[in-house]
C-alpha positions in Angstrom: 15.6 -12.0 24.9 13.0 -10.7 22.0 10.0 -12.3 21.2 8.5 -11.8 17.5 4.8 -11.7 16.2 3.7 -12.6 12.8 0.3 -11.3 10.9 -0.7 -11.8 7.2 -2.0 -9.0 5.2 -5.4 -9.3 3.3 -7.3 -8.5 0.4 -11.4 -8.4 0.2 -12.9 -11.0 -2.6 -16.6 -10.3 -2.1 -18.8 -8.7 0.7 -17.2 -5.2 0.9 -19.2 -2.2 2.1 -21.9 -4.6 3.3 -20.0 -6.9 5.6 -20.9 -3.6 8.2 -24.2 -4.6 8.1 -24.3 -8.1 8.5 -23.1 -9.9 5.1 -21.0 -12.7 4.5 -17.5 -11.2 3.5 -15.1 -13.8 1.3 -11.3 -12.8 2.0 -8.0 -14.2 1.5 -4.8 -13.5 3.4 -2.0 -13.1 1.4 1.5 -14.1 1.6 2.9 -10.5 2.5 2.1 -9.0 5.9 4.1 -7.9 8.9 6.4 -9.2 11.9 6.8 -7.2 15.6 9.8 -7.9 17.5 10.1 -7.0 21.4 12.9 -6.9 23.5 13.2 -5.3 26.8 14.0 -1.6 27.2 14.6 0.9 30.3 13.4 3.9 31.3 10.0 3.2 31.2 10.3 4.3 27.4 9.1 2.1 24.7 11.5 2.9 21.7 10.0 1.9 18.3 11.2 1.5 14.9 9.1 0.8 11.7 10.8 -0.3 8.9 9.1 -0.7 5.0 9.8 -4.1 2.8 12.9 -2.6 1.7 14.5 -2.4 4.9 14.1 1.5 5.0 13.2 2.8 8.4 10.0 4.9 7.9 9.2 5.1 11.3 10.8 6.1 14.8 9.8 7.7 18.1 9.9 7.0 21.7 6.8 6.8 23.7 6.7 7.3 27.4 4.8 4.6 29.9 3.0 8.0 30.9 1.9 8.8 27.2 0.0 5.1 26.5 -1.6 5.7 30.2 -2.6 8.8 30.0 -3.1 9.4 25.6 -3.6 12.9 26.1 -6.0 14.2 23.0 -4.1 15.5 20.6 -5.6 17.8 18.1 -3.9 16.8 15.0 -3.5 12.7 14.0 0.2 11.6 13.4 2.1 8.3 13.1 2.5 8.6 17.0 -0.6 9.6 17.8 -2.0 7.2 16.3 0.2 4.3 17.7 0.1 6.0 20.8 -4.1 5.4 20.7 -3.8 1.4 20.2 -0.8 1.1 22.8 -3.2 3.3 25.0 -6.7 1.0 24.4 -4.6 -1.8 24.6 -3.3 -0.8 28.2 -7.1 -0.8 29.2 -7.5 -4.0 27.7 -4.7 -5.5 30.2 -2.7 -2.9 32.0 -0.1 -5.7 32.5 2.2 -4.6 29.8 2.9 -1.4 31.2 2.7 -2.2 34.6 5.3 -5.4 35.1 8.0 -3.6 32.6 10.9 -1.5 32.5 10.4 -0.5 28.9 11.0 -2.0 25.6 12.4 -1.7 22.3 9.8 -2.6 19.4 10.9 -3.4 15.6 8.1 -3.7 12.8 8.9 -5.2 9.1 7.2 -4.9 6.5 7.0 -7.1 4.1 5.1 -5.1 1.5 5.3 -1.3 0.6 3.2 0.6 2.5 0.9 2.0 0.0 -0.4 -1.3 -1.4 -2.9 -1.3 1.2 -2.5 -5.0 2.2 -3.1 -3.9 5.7 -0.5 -2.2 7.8 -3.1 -1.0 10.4 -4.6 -4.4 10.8 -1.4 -6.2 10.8 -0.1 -3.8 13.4 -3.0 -3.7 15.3 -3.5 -8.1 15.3 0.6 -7.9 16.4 0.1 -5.7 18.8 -3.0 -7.7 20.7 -1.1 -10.6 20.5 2.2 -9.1 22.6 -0.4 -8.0 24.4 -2.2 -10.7 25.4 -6.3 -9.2 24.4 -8.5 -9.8 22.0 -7.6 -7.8 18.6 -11.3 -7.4 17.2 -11.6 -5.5 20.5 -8.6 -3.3 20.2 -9.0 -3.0 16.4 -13.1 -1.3 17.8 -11.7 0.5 20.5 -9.4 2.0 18.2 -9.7 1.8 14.6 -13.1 0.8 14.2 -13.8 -1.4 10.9 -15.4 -4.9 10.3 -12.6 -6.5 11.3 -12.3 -9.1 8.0 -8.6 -8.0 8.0 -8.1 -9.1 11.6 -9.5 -12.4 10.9 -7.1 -12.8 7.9 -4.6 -11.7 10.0 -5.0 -14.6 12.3 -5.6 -17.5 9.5 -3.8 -19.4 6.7 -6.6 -20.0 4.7 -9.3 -18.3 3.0 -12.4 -17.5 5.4 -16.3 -16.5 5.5 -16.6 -13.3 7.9 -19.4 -11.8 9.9 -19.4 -9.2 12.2 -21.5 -10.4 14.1 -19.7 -12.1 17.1 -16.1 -11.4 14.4 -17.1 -14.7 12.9 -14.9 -16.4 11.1 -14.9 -19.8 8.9 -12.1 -21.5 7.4 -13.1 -22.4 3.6 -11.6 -24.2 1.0 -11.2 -22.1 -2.3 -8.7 -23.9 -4.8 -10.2 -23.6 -7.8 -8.1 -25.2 -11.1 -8.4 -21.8 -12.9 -6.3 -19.7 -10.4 -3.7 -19.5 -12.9 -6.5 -16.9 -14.7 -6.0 -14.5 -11.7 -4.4 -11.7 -11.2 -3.9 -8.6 -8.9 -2.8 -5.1 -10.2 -2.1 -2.2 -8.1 -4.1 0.7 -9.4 -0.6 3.2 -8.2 -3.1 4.7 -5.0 -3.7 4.0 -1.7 -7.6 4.3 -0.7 -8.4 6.0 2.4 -11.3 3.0 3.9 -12.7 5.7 6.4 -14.3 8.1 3.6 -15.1 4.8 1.4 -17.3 3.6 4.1 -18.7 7.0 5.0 -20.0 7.7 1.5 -21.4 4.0 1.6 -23.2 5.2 4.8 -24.7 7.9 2.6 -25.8 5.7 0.0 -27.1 2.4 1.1 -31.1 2.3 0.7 -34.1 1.3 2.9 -33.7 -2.7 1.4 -30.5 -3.2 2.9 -31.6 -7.0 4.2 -32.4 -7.6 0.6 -29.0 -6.2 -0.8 -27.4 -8.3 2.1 -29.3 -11.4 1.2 -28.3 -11.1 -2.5 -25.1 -10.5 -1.8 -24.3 -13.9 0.2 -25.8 -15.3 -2.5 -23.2 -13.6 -5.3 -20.4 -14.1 -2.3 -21.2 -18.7 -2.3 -21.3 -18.8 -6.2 -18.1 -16.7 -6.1 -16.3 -19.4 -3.9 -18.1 -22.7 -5.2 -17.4 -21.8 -8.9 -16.8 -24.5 -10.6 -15.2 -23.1 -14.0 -13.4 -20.1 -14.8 -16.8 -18.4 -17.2 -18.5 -19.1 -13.5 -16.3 -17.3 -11.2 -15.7 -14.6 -13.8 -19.7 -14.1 -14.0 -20.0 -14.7 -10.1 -17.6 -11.4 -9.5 -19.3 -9.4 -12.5 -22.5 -9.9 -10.9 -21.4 -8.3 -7.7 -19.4 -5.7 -9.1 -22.9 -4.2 -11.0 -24.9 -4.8 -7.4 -22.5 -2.4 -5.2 -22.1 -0.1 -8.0 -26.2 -0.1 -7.9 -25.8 0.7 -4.5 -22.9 3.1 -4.3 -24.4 4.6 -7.2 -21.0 5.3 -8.6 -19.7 2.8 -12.0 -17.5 0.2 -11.8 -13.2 0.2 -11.7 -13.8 -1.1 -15.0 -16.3 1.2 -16.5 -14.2 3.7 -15.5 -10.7 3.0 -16.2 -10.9 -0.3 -18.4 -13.5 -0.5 -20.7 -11.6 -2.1 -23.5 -10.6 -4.7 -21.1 -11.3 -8.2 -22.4 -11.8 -10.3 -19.4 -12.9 -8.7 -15.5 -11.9 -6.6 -13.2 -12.9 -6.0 -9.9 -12.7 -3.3 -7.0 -11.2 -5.4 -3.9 -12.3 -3.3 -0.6 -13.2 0.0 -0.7 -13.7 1.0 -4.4 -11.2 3.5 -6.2 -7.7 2.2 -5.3 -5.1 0.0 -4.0 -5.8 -3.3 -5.7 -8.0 -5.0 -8.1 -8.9 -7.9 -9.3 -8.3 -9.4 -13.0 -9.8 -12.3 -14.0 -8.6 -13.1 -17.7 -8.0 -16.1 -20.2 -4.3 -14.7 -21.2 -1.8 -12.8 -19.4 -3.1 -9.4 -18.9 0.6 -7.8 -17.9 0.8 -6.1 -21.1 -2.5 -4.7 -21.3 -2.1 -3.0 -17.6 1.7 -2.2 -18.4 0.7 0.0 -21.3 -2.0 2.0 -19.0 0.8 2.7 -16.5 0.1 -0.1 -14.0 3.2 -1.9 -13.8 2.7 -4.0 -10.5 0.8 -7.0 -10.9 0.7 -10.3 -9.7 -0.3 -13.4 -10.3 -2.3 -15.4 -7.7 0.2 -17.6 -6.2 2.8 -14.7 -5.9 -0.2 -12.5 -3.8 -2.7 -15.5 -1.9 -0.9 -17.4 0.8 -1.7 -21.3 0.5 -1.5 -23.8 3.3 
């Protein structure tokens, strides 16, 4: 008998950077994310398999009971050692898993390629909980570490508030009549979040409650917009505040100045996707800088 777990992927509106230190983060689960089958296994092993959207197994090791008991430090971070952490924080989350098995055989699909950076981690991680039976903003702390926005979107159909505080999370409504003006183009590199928040760490100043409170307010008139110049405004505004903070220039200063309509940074700033808010279809404009994957928002945002 196998039993199989479900999680969207995720991608960060508004509230980036400063959702670590208290501020309302607007995210939207998308219609891509990742499944976990179990079935029982022997041997006290658990054998695993990892396969991309394609159907092309990227990933495959066995694990020993011992190994997610004991997870001896291991000097150098791999695929394994890394799953081998979460099975291992899990374990001390509820023992249960290891303890009343024989072993198991674990599938995971994709339903995205890897690099888009829709969450794989967070996917896993939510999955993983849930087999588990514990709390995944715990195990995503224990092990990961993050605000855990991507958890919450993993667990809800619909767009959501988040704060860290208590990994609160609200349901909102955001179906605005001018979704048909965005878009979401993949900027062809995956952005490592750990260094991103580290060099946000470096740079944010002595008024953070200030730069928090202003951006809650940016985050509400981005999801209450009422018209398309609105929204597009809303998300202009908060591109020029974190780049005021980061003290580094916008995804469009940089790489689309001749751009007519916006674009913005979606999670940590310099890769994976972006957001294009524009009266016509921007495909060509994109195409001809060498971004060929872009979509439109009912192809990317899952809707109830």
């Amino acid at each position: 008998m196998n039993t199989t777990f479900y999680s969207n992927g995720k991608l960060f509106i508004s509230g980036e950077y400063l959702v670590l230190d208290g501020a309302d983060a607007f995210a939207l689960p998308t219609k891509f994310g990742q499944s976990l089958v179990v079935e029982n296994g022997e041997n006290q092993i658990i054998e695993w398999k990892s396969y991309d959207y394609d159907n092309n197994l990227w990933f495959e090791t066995s694990i020993s009971f011992e190994e997610v008991i004991n997870n001896s430090d291991s000097e150098i971070e791999t695929v394994k050692t890394t799953l081998i952490n979460i099975l291992h924080e899990a374990y001390v989350l509820n023992p249960d898993f290891i303890q009343q098995s024989k072993g198991y055989k674990i599938t995971t699909n994709l339903t995205f390629p890897r690099n888009w950076g829709l969450g794989t981690s967070s996917t896993l991680i939510n999955n993983i909980a849930q087999w588990t039976k514990i709390n995944a903003f715990t195990l995503l702390r224990n092990s990961f570490g993050g605000s855990g926005y991507d958890i919450a979107c993993a667990q809800n159909n619909t767009p959501i508030i988040y704060r860290i505080e208590n990994n609160f999370v609200e349901p909102v409504t955001f179906n605005p009549d001018f979704t048909k003006n965005i878009f979401f183009v993949y900027l062809n590199k995956k952005q490592n979040s750990k260094a991103a928040i580290h060099a946000y760490n470096k740079h944010k100043h002595q008024n953070l409650a200030k730069s928090v409170f202003e951006n809650n307010k940016i985050t509400h008139a981005i999801l209450n917009a009422k018209t398309l110049k609105e929204f597009a405004h809303a998300v202009e505004k908060h591109e020029i505040h974190l780049s005021n903070i980061l003290e580094i220039q916008t995804i469009k200063e940089i790489a689309f100045p001749d751009f007519n309509g916006t674009v913005k940074s979606l999670g940590a700033w310099g890769g994976d996707f972006v957001m294009v808010i524009s009266k016509e279809n921007p495909k060509n404009y994109f195409a001809s800088k060498g971004y060929d994957t872009i979509l439109t928002y009912d192809e990317m945002i899952l809707q109830e």
